[in-house]
DNA sequence: ATATGTGCAAATCCTTTGCACGTGC
DNA sequence: GCACGTGCAAAGGATTTGCACATAT
């Protein structure tokens, strides 16, 4: 079995935050009678090693750099745990695959997604007025809002003109 | 083969509109070198016979009342045609299945969806502020907005209290 | 007449699950 | 030690597709 811990480099400036989050994850597991297995911790590290949004499959590939024995099933079984512990957020953009994102900055609920149909990236922007929208619209129906999601599909001007998206990397 | 046309009842007050829409569909087909097959027209009629949002599977069941030989494949192949002809809208609520809705009232783009988690219904409400938001946010990123979507999950107060949802029927 | 469309069944994609084996507590 | 987790492979559900036959134009 091949296994290593995530490297701590100067560029990895969020290492301390990740450590704190990993402890929160361990605490969540312990508090719910769940075991801190090497697979769960590896999956957690892989998730927090991703800067951008990622899919379950991308997470699997990333985990396997840390521990190549981790199965796809464990990834799918661990994702809901990380979400329940509020360390991960699911981001549904209406695509076939679900996207996820580590929740470093506390509970960021009021965010809107802008999905670029050209560079295929997801930008998240603070939208504090969203909950007001939700209440306004729900109250007309006699319903109580639970959550709201605002999603903008947009296209990249420079991609349409030059064939290259400056953000695509 | 069992086949019949949609009944024209007094309750079916939108029949005239449906007829006009059916002609638009035929025109779309003809204009794109596609054939007006009995299956496509039956699927169209079934879609316009649905008052609410529906899934592909519900549409199939509804079509088969009109013509029980229509296959699931034809339903899935016809859905994009109706969407391309702007007579149908796809409504993504983040569930596993996609939902669809006939587009009787022109091109209604600025609508928010309120999904009740109790009665499991989808309400659509006009939300003109959405396009303003889309432009504002997209321009900050150098993107041009294409579409925007506001989706609110809500729960039914009376269902939580009395166990019955007044809207459930 | 012939290109387009159809039904069927199998294939696809992402995700979940049953089961025998492994391992934290 | 024993319950909880794991990997594997097979199942699952929604949608798509290859193919031989049917049919609008």
mmCIF file of N, CA, C and O (backbone and C1' of nucleotides) in Angstrom, chain C residues 3-16:
data_model
loop_
_atom_site.group_PDB
_atom_site.id
_atom_site.type_symbol
_atom_site.label_atom_id
_atom_site.label_comp_id
_atom_site.label_asym_id
_atom_site.label_seq_id
_atom_site.Cartn_x
_atom_site.Cartn_y
_atom_site.Cartn_z
ATOM 1 P P DA C 3 -31.176 8.425 -49.784
ATOM 2 O "O5'" DA C 3 -31.212 9.647 -48.769
ATOM 3 C "C5'" DA C 3 -32.018 10.785 -49.063
ATOM 4 C "C4'" DA C 3 -32.896 11.154 -47.878
ATOM 5 C "C3'" DA C 3 -32.153 11.280 -46.553
ATOM 6 O "O3'" DA C 3 -32.735 12.363 -45.834
ATOM 7 C "C1'" DA C 3 -33.851 9.655 -46.328
ATOM 8 P P DT C 4 -32.032 13.007 -44.543
ATOM 9 O "O5'" DT C 4 -33.136 12.804 -43.424
ATOM 10 C "C5'" DT C 4 -34.368 12.278 -43.835
ATOM 11 C "C4'" DT C 4 -35.384 12.194 -42.734
ATOM 12 C "C3'" DT C 4 -34.908 12.317 -41.303
ATOM 13 O "O3'" DT C 4 -36.001 12.814 -40.539
ATOM 14 C "C1'" DT C 4 -35.634 10.108 -41.677
ATOM 15 P P DG C 5 -35.997 12.922 -38.978
ATOM 16 O "O5'" DG C 5 -36.798 11.622 -38.484
ATOM 17 C "C5'" DG C 5 -38.066 11.377 -39.039
ATOM 18 C "C4'" DG C 5 -38.749 10.255 -38.301
ATOM 19 C "C3'" DG C 5 -38.535 10.199 -36.790
ATOM 20 O "O3'" DG C 5 -39.804 9.902 -36.197
ATOM 21 C "C1'" DG C 5 -37.822 8.166 -37.760
ATOM 22 P P DT C 6 -39.980 9.649 -34.665
ATOM 23 O "O5'" DT C 6 -40.017 8.058 -34.577
ATOM 24 C "C5'" DT C 6 -41.180 7.364 -35.011
ATOM 25 C "C4'" DT C 6 -40.950 5.878 -34.870
ATOM 26 C "C3'" DT C 6 -40.701 5.431 -33.426
ATOM 27 O "O3'" DT C 6 -41.907 4.874 -32.936
ATOM 28 C "C1'" DT C 6 -39.160 4.415 -35.003
ATOM 29 P P DG C 7 -42.094 4.597 -31.429
ATOM 30 O "O5'" DG C 7 -41.525 3.116 -31.302
ATOM 31 C "C5'" DG C 7 -42.228 2.041 -31.892
ATOM 32 C "C4'" DG C 7 -41.454 0.761 -31.681
ATOM 33 C "C3'" DG C 7 -41.225 0.398 -30.211
ATOM 34 O "O3'" DG C 7 -41.565 -0.969 -30.041
ATOM 35 C "C1'" DG C 7 -39.129 0.553 -31.351
ATOM 36 P P DC C 8 -41.671 -1.594 -28.613
ATOM 37 O "O5'" DC C 8 -40.296 -2.377 -28.426
ATOM 38 C "C5'" DC C 8 -39.883 -3.313 -29.417
ATOM 39 C "C4'" DC C 8 -38.399 -3.572 -29.288
ATOM 40 C "C3'" DC C 8 -37.936 -3.837 -27.856
ATOM 41 O "O3'" DC C 8 -37.634 -5.220 -27.725
ATOM 42 C "C1'" DC C 8 -36.411 -2.440 -29.081
ATOM 43 P P DA C 9 -37.364 -5.816 -26.254
ATOM 44 O "O5'" DA C 9 -35.767 -5.859 -26.223
ATOM 45 C "C5'" DA C 9 -35.071 -5.984 -27.446
ATOM 46 C "C4'" DA C 9 -33.611 -5.632 -27.232
ATOM 47 C "C3'" DA C 9 -33.092 -5.976 -25.839
ATOM 48 O "O3'" DA C 9 -31.780 -6.486 -25.975
ATOM 49 C "C1'" DA C 9 -32.773 -3.685 -26.234
ATOM 50 P P DA C 10 -30.991 -7.010 -24.655
ATOM 51 O "O5'" DA C 10 -29.549 -6.348 -24.844
ATOM 52 C "C5'" DA C 10 -29.098 -6.056 -26.168
ATOM 53 C "C4'" DA C 10 -28.127 -4.893 -26.105
ATOM 54 C "C3'" DA C 10 -27.177 -4.953 -24.905
ATOM 55 O "O3'" DA C 10 -25.864 -4.617 -25.338
ATOM 56 C "C1'" DA C 10 -28.331 -2.888 -24.912
ATOM 57 P P DA C 11 -24.690 -4.337 -24.302
ATOM 58 O "O5'" DA C 11 -24.577 -2.749 -24.327
ATOM 59 C "C5'" DA C 11 -24.306 -2.093 -25.553
ATOM 60 C "C4'" DA C 11 -24.104 -0.623 -25.249
ATOM 61 C "C3'" DA C 11 -23.037 -0.348 -24.189
ATOM 62 O "O3'" DA C 11 -22.301 0.787 -24.588
ATOM 63 C "C1'" DA C 11 -25.098 0.592 -23.517
ATOM 64 P P DT C 12 -20.879 1.136 -23.924
ATOM 65 O "O5'" DT C 12 -21.179 2.475 -23.128
ATOM 66 C "C5'" DT C 12 -21.961 3.485 -23.747
ATOM 67 C "C4'" DT C 12 -22.455 4.518 -22.751
ATOM 68 C "C3'" DT C 12 -21.547 4.766 -21.549
ATOM 69 O "O3'" DT C 12 -20.934 6.044 -21.724
ATOM 70 C "C1'" DT C 12 -23.862 4.699 -20.943
ATOM 71 P P DC C 13 -19.672 6.499 -20.918
ATOM 72 O "O5'" DC C 13 -20.219 7.446 -19.761
ATOM 73 C "C5'" DC C 13 -21.232 8.422 -20.031
ATOM 74 C "C4'" DC C 13 -21.918 8.763 -18.731
ATOM 75 C "C3'" DC C 13 -20.993 8.717 -17.506
ATOM 76 O "O3'" DC C 13 -20.755 10.041 -17.053
ATOM 77 C "C1'" DC C 13 -23.111 7.685 -17.070
ATOM 78 P P DC C 14 -19.711 10.306 -15.827
ATOM 79 O "O5'" DC C 14 -20.643 10.190 -14.535
ATOM 80 C "C5'" DC C 14 -21.541 11.260 -14.247
ATOM 81 C "C4'" DC C 14 -22.479 10.836 -13.148
ATOM 82 C "C3'" DC C 14 -21.836 10.741 -11.755
ATOM 83 O "O3'" DC C 14 -22.656 11.472 -10.853
ATOM 84 C "C1'" DC C 14 -23.032 8.767 -12.240
ATOM 85 P P DT C 15 -22.135 11.790 -9.343
ATOM 86 O "O5'" DT C 15 -22.823 10.567 -8.571
ATOM 87 C "C5'" DT C 15 -24.241 10.474 -8.611
ATOM 88 C "C4'" DT C 15 -24.693 9.174 -7.999
ATOM 89 C "C3'" DT C 15 -24.174 8.911 -6.576
ATOM 90 O "O3'" DT C 15 -25.304 8.978 -5.706
ATOM 91 C "C1'" DT C 15 -24.103 6.956 -7.945
ATOM 92 P P DT C 16 -25.178 8.667 -4.147
ATOM 93 O "O5'" DT C 16 -25.600 7.127 -4.076
ATOM 94 C "C5'" DT C 16 -26.794 6.721 -4.716
ATOM 95 C "C4'" DT C 16 -27.014 5.228 -4.523
ATOM 96 C "C3'" DT C 16 -26.847 4.718 -3.079
ATOM 97 O "O3'" DT C 16 -27.964 3.885 -2.824
ATOM 98 C "C1'" DT C 16 -25.534 3.432 -4.552
#
